[in-house]
């Protein structure tokens, strides 16, 4: 095996899966079990005004993404997933998690603004 940029990027992607899985599963735990809504539907560093309403969605996004990443890690370590397969699953999971969390944050803050305008 020749060490080149593609091997380095593969190792970086694989090693980055560990902290991502930990962080996402920890967030799901905090939201679901500890009822800490301080990181729910974030926009510009602020949680949504009615974060408890959006907490189940944020928890599921983090739980599903974390579980998929743990599955990928187990598949790579056991040798049951080929490179093309695990890198596609991992990359898609990372992008989908970021996009869904971004969309949830925008939707939650937009819904709060619309509710405030309707009352006025």
mmCIF file of the C-alpha atoms, coordinates in Angstrom:
data_MODEL
# 
_entry.id   MODEL 
# 
loop_
_atom_site.group_PDB 
_atom_site.id 
_atom_site.type_symbol 
_atom_site.label_atom_id 
_atom_site.label_alt_id 
_atom_site.label_comp_id 
_atom_site.label_asym_id 
_atom_site.label_entity_id 
_atom_site.label_seq_id 
_atom_site.pdbx_PDB_ins_code 
_atom_site.Cartn_x 
_atom_site.Cartn_y 
_atom_site.Cartn_z 
_atom_site.occupancy 
_atom_site.B_iso_or_equiv 
_atom_site.pdbx_formal_charge 
_atom_site.auth_seq_id 
_atom_site.auth_comp_id 
_atom_site.auth_asym_id 
_atom_site.auth_atom_id 
_atom_site.pdbx_PDB_model_num 
ATOM 1   C CA . UNK A 1 1   ? 0.000   0.000  0.000  1.00 0.00 ? 1   UNK A CA 1 
ATOM 2   C CA . UNK A 1 2   ? 1.369   3.358  -1.069 1.00 0.00 ? 2   UNK A CA 1 
ATOM 3   C CA . UNK A 1 3   ? 0.692   6.285  1.208  1.00 0.00 ? 3   UNK A CA 1 
ATOM 4   C CA . UNK A 1 4   ? -0.783  9.051  -0.929 1.00 0.00 ? 4   UNK A CA 1 
ATOM 5   C CA . UNK A 1 5   ? -3.474  11.705 -0.561 1.00 0.00 ? 5   UNK A CA 1 
ATOM 6   C CA . UNK A 1 6   ? -6.371  9.282  -1.071 1.00 0.00 ? 6   UNK A CA 1 
ATOM 7   C CA . UNK A 1 7   ? -5.138  7.004  1.720  1.00 0.00 ? 7   UNK A CA 1 
ATOM 8   C CA . UNK A 1 8   ? -4.693  10.016 4.003  1.00 0.00 ? 8   UNK A CA 1 
ATOM 9   C CA . UNK A 1 9   ? -8.205  11.288 3.228  1.00 0.00 ? 9   UNK A CA 1 
ATOM 10  C CA . UNK A 1 10  ? -9.654  7.818  3.846  1.00 0.00 ? 10  UNK A CA 1 
ATOM 11  C CA . UNK A 1 11  ? -8.025  7.642  7.272  1.00 0.00 ? 11  UNK A CA 1 
ATOM 12  C CA . UNK A 1 12  ? -9.135  11.177 8.109  1.00 0.00 ? 12  UNK A CA 1 
ATOM 13  C CA . UNK A 1 13  ? -12.725 10.326 7.163  1.00 0.00 ? 13  UNK A CA 1 
ATOM 14  C CA . UNK A 1 14  ? -12.663 7.096  9.158  1.00 0.00 ? 14  UNK A CA 1 
ATOM 15  C CA . UNK A 1 15  ? -11.079 8.622  12.256 1.00 0.00 ? 15  UNK A CA 1 
ATOM 16  C CA . UNK A 1 16  ? -13.474 11.582 12.122 1.00 0.00 ? 16  UNK A CA 1 
ATOM 17  C CA . UNK A 1 17  ? -16.402 9.178  12.424 1.00 0.00 ? 17  UNK A CA 1 
ATOM 18  C CA . UNK A 1 18  ? -15.556 8.422  16.069 1.00 0.00 ? 18  UNK A CA 1 
ATOM 19  C CA . UNK A 1 19  ? -15.989 11.938 17.521 1.00 0.00 ? 19  UNK A CA 1 
ATOM 20  C CA . UNK A 1 20  ? -18.973 12.595 15.247 1.00 0.00 ? 20  UNK A CA 1 
ATOM 21  C CA . UNK A 1 21  ? -20.782 9.502  16.498 1.00 0.00 ? 21  UNK A CA 1 
ATOM 22  C CA . UNK A 1 22  ? -19.967 10.370 20.113 1.00 0.00 ? 22  UNK A CA 1 
ATOM 23  C CA . UNK A 1 23  ? -21.119 13.975 19.750 1.00 0.00 ? 23  UNK A CA 1 
ATOM 24  C CA . UNK A 1 24  ? -24.355 13.141 17.918 1.00 0.00 ? 24  UNK A CA 1 
ATOM 25  C CA . UNK A 1 25  ? -25.335 10.314 20.261 1.00 0.00 ? 25  UNK A CA 1 
ATOM 26  C CA . UNK A 1 26  ? -24.496 12.487 23.271 1.00 0.00 ? 26  UNK A CA 1 
ATOM 27  C CA . UNK A 1 27  ? -26.751 15.247 21.908 1.00 0.00 ? 27  UNK A CA 1 
ATOM 28  C CA . UNK A 1 28  ? -29.568 12.748 21.375 1.00 0.00 ? 28  UNK A CA 1 
ATOM 29  C CA . UNK A 1 29  ? -29.069 11.539 24.984 1.00 0.00 ? 29  UNK A CA 1 
ATOM 30  C CA . UNK A 1 30  ? -29.114 15.087 26.352 1.00 0.00 ? 30  UNK A CA 1 
ATOM 31  C CA . UNK A 1 31  ? -32.273 15.977 24.460 1.00 0.00 ? 31  UNK A CA 1 
ATOM 32  C CA . UNK A 1 32  ? -34.166 12.726 24.993 1.00 0.00 ? 32  UNK A CA 1 
ATOM 33  C CA . UNK A 1 33  ? -33.160 11.661 28.505 1.00 0.00 ? 33  UNK A CA 1 
ATOM 34  C CA . UNK A 1 34  ? -31.831 14.724 30.297 1.00 0.00 ? 34  UNK A CA 1 
ATOM 35  C CA . UNK A 1 35  ? -34.412 17.048 28.658 1.00 0.00 ? 35  UNK A CA 1 
ATOM 36  C CA . UNK A 1 36  ? -31.719 19.648 27.878 1.00 0.00 ? 36  UNK A CA 1 
ATOM 37  C CA . UNK A 1 37  ? -33.072 21.732 25.013 1.00 0.00 ? 37  UNK A CA 1 
ATOM 38  C CA . UNK A 1 38  ? -30.259 24.283 24.929 1.00 0.00 ? 38  UNK A CA 1 
ATOM 39  C CA . UNK A 1 39  ? -28.942 22.998 21.570 1.00 0.00 ? 39  UNK A CA 1 
ATOM 40  C CA . UNK A 1 40  ? -32.248 22.336 19.815 1.00 0.00 ? 40  UNK A CA 1 
ATOM 41  C CA . UNK A 1 41  ? -32.892 23.962 16.427 1.00 0.00 ? 41  UNK A CA 1 
ATOM 42  C CA . UNK A 1 42  ? -29.924 26.323 16.650 1.00 0.00 ? 42  UNK A CA 1 
ATOM 43  C CA . UNK A 1 43  ? -29.738 29.447 14.517 1.00 0.00 ? 43  UNK A CA 1 
ATOM 44  C CA . UNK A 1 44  ? -26.908 31.938 14.958 1.00 0.00 ? 44  UNK A CA 1 
ATOM 45  C CA . UNK A 1 45  ? -26.015 30.323 18.275 1.00 0.00 ? 45  UNK A CA 1 
ATOM 46  C CA . UNK A 1 46  ? -29.512 30.666 19.729 1.00 0.00 ? 46  UNK A CA 1 
ATOM 47  C CA . UNK A 1 47  ? -31.933 27.789 20.343 1.00 0.00 ? 47  UNK A CA 1 
ATOM 48  C CA . UNK A 1 48  ? -35.484 28.053 19.075 1.00 0.00 ? 48  UNK A CA 1 
ATOM 49  C CA . UNK A 1 49  ? -37.876 30.022 21.311 1.00 0.00 ? 49  UNK A CA 1 
ATOM 50  C CA . UNK A 1 50  ? -40.091 26.940 21.739 1.00 0.00 ? 50  UNK A CA 1 
ATOM 51  C CA . UNK A 1 51  ? -37.295 24.380 21.751 1.00 0.00 ? 51  UNK A CA 1 
ATOM 52  C CA . UNK A 1 52  ? -39.348 21.672 23.469 1.00 0.00 ? 52  UNK A CA 1 
ATOM 53  C CA . UNK A 1 53  ? -41.622 21.571 20.412 1.00 0.00 ? 53  UNK A CA 1 
ATOM 54  C CA . UNK A 1 54  ? -38.700 20.826 18.091 1.00 0.00 ? 54  UNK A CA 1 
ATOM 55  C CA . UNK A 1 55  ? -36.736 18.582 20.472 1.00 0.00 ? 55  UNK A CA 1 
ATOM 56  C CA . UNK A 1 56  ? -38.104 15.223 19.213 1.00 0.00 ? 56  UNK A CA 1 
ATOM 57  C CA . UNK A 1 57  ? -37.095 16.068 15.652 1.00 0.00 ? 57  UNK A CA 1 
ATOM 58  C CA . UNK A 1 58  ? -33.596 17.177 16.630 1.00 0.00 ? 58  UNK A CA 1 
ATOM 59  C CA . UNK A 1 59  ? -33.195 14.114 18.832 1.00 0.00 ? 59  UNK A CA 1 
ATOM 60  C CA . UNK A 1 60  ? -34.176 11.759 15.993 1.00 0.00 ? 60  UNK A CA 1 
ATOM 61  C CA . UNK A 1 61  ? -31.846 13.489 13.529 1.00 0.00 ? 61  UNK A CA 1 
ATOM 62  C CA . UNK A 1 62  ? -28.932 13.051 15.943 1.00 0.00 ? 62  UNK A CA 1 
ATOM 63  C CA . UNK A 1 63  ? -29.914 9.520  16.983 1.00 0.00 ? 63  UNK A CA 1 
ATOM 64  C CA . UNK A 1 64  ? -30.277 8.234  13.433 1.00 0.00 ? 64  UNK A CA 1 
ATOM 65  C CA . UNK A 1 65  ? -27.061 9.890  12.250 1.00 0.00 ? 65  UNK A CA 1 
ATOM 66  C CA . UNK A 1 66  ? -25.132 8.591  15.263 1.00 0.00 ? 66  UNK A CA 1 
ATOM 67  C CA . UNK A 1 67  ? -26.489 5.061  14.840 1.00 0.00 ? 67  UNK A CA 1 
ATOM 68  C CA . UNK A 1 68  ? -25.622 4.989  11.135 1.00 0.00 ? 68  UNK A CA 1 
ATOM 69  C CA . UNK A 1 69  ? -22.082 6.164  11.876 1.00 0.00 ? 69  UNK A CA 1 
ATOM 70  C CA . UNK A 1 70  ? -21.684 3.488  14.574 1.00 0.00 ? 70  UNK A CA 1 
ATOM 71  C CA . UNK A 1 71  ? -22.885 0.919  12.022 1.00 0.00 ? 71  UNK A CA 1 
ATOM 72  C CA . UNK A 1 72  ? -20.290 2.171  9.523  1.00 0.00 ? 72  UNK A CA 1 
ATOM 73  C CA . UNK A 1 73  ? -17.513 2.023  12.133 1.00 0.00 ? 73  UNK A CA 1 
ATOM 74  C CA . UNK A 1 74  ? -18.486 -1.543 13.044 1.00 0.00 ? 74  UNK A CA 1 
ATOM 75  C CA . UNK A 1 75  ? -18.656 -2.492 9.371  1.00 0.00 ? 75  UNK A CA 1 
ATOM 76  C CA . UNK A 1 76  ? -15.217 -1.088 8.624  1.00 0.00 ? 76  UNK A CA 1 
ATOM 77  C CA . UNK A 1 77  ? -13.597 -2.678 11.664 1.00 0.00 ? 77  UNK A CA 1 
ATOM 78  C CA . UNK A 1 78  ? -15.188 -6.070 10.953 1.00 0.00 ? 78  UNK A CA 1 
ATOM 79  C CA . UNK A 1 79  ? -14.319 -5.835 7.264  1.00 0.00 ? 79  UNK A CA 1 
ATOM 80  C CA . UNK A 1 80  ? -17.899 -6.364 6.107  1.00 0.00 ? 80  UNK A CA 1 
ATOM 81  C CA . UNK A 1 81  ? -18.196 -3.040 4.277  1.00 0.00 ? 81  UNK A CA 1 
ATOM 82  C CA . UNK A 1 82  ? -16.189 -2.258 1.166  1.00 0.00 ? 82  UNK A CA 1 
ATOM 83  C CA . UNK A 1 83  ? -14.489 1.135  0.890  1.00 0.00 ? 83  UNK A CA 1 
ATOM 84  C CA . UNK A 1 84  ? -16.921 2.491  -1.690 1.00 0.00 ? 84  UNK A CA 1 
ATOM 85  C CA . UNK A 1 85  ? -19.889 1.434  0.410  1.00 0.00 ? 85  UNK A CA 1 
ATOM 86  C CA . UNK A 1 86  ? -18.793 2.753  3.786  1.00 0.00 ? 86  UNK A CA 1 
ATOM 87  C CA . UNK A 1 87  ? -17.427 6.017  2.442  1.00 0.00 ? 87  UNK A CA 1 
ATOM 88  C CA . UNK A 1 88  ? -20.701 6.642  0.572  1.00 0.00 ? 88  UNK A CA 1 
ATOM 89  C CA . UNK A 1 89  ? -22.794 5.853  3.644  1.00 0.00 ? 89  UNK A CA 1 
ATOM 90  C CA . UNK A 1 90  ? -20.612 7.986  5.913  1.00 0.00 ? 90  UNK A CA 1 
ATOM 91  C CA . UNK A 1 91  ? -20.476 10.944 3.547  1.00 0.00 ? 91  UNK A CA 1 
ATOM 92  C CA . UNK A 1 92  ? -24.198 10.897 2.866  1.00 0.00 ? 92  UNK A CA 1 
ATOM 93  C CA . UNK A 1 93  ? -24.965 10.622 6.575  1.00 0.00 ? 93  UNK A CA 1 
ATOM 94  C CA . UNK A 1 94  ? -22.764 13.581 7.463  1.00 0.00 ? 94  UNK A CA 1 
ATOM 95  C CA . UNK A 1 95  ? -24.259 15.793 4.759  1.00 0.00 ? 95  UNK A CA 1 
ATOM 96  C CA . UNK A 1 96  ? -27.849 14.763 5.522  1.00 0.00 ? 96  UNK A CA 1 
ATOM 97  C CA . UNK A 1 97  ? -27.357 15.389 9.240  1.00 0.00 ? 97  UNK A CA 1 
ATOM 98  C CA . UNK A 1 98  ? -26.011 18.883 8.616  1.00 0.00 ? 98  UNK A CA 1 
ATOM 99  C CA . UNK A 1 99  ? -28.728 19.726 6.070  1.00 0.00 ? 99  UNK A CA 1 
ATOM 100 C CA . UNK A 1 100 ? -31.595 18.417 8.229  1.00 0.00 ? 100 UNK A CA 1 
ATOM 101 C CA . UNK A 1 101 ? -30.342 20.189 11.359 1.00 0.00 ? 101 UNK A CA 1 
ATOM 102 C CA . UNK A 1 102 ? -29.882 23.405 9.371  1.00 0.00 ? 102 UNK A CA 1 
ATOM 103 C CA . UNK A 1 103 ? -33.389 23.130 7.901  1.00 0.00 ? 103 UNK A CA 1 
ATOM 104 C CA . UNK A 1 104 ? -34.923 22.374 11.296 1.00 0.00 ? 104 UNK A CA 1 
ATOM 105 C CA . UNK A 1 105 ? -33.246 25.408 12.834 1.00 0.00 ? 105 UNK A CA 1 
ATOM 106 C CA . UNK A 1 106 ? -34.454 27.697 10.067 1.00 0.00 ? 106 UNK A CA 1 
ATOM 107 C CA . UNK A 1 107 ? -37.956 26.254 10.197 1.00 0.00 ? 107 UNK A CA 1 
ATOM 108 C CA . UNK A 1 108 ? -38.200 26.512 13.994 1.00 0.00 ? 108 UNK A CA 1 
ATOM 109 C CA . UNK A 1 109 ? -37.056 30.120 14.070 1.00 0.00 ? 109 UNK A CA 1 
ATOM 110 C CA . UNK A 1 110 ? -39.270 31.007 11.111 1.00 0.00 ? 110 UNK A CA 1 
ATOM 111 C CA . UNK A 1 111 ? -42.307 29.409 12.754 1.00 0.00 ? 111 UNK A CA 1 
ATOM 112 C CA . UNK A 1 112 ? -41.696 31.441 15.915 1.00 0.00 ? 112 UNK A CA 1 
ATOM 113 C CA . UNK A 1 113 ? -41.437 34.641 13.879 1.00 0.00 ? 113 UNK A CA 1 
ATOM 114 C CA . UNK A 1 114 ? -44.630 33.853 11.973 1.00 0.00 ? 114 UNK A CA 1 
ATOM 115 C CA . UNK A 1 115 ? -46.474 33.107 15.232 1.00 0.00 ? 115 UNK A CA 1 
ATOM 116 C CA . UNK A 1 116 ? -45.300 36.417 16.710 1.00 0.00 ? 116 UNK A CA 1 
ATOM 117 C CA . UNK A 1 117 ? -46.429 38.328 13.609 1.00 0.00 ? 117 UNK A CA 1 
ATOM 118 C CA . UNK A 1 118 ? -49.823 36.630 13.655 1.00 0.00 ? 118 UNK A CA 1 
ATOM 119 C CA . UNK A 1 119 ? -50.421 37.774 17.235 1.00 0.00 ? 119 UNK A CA 1 
ATOM 120 C CA . UNK A 1 120 ? -49.556 41.388 16.400 1.00 0.00 ? 120 UNK A CA 1 
# 
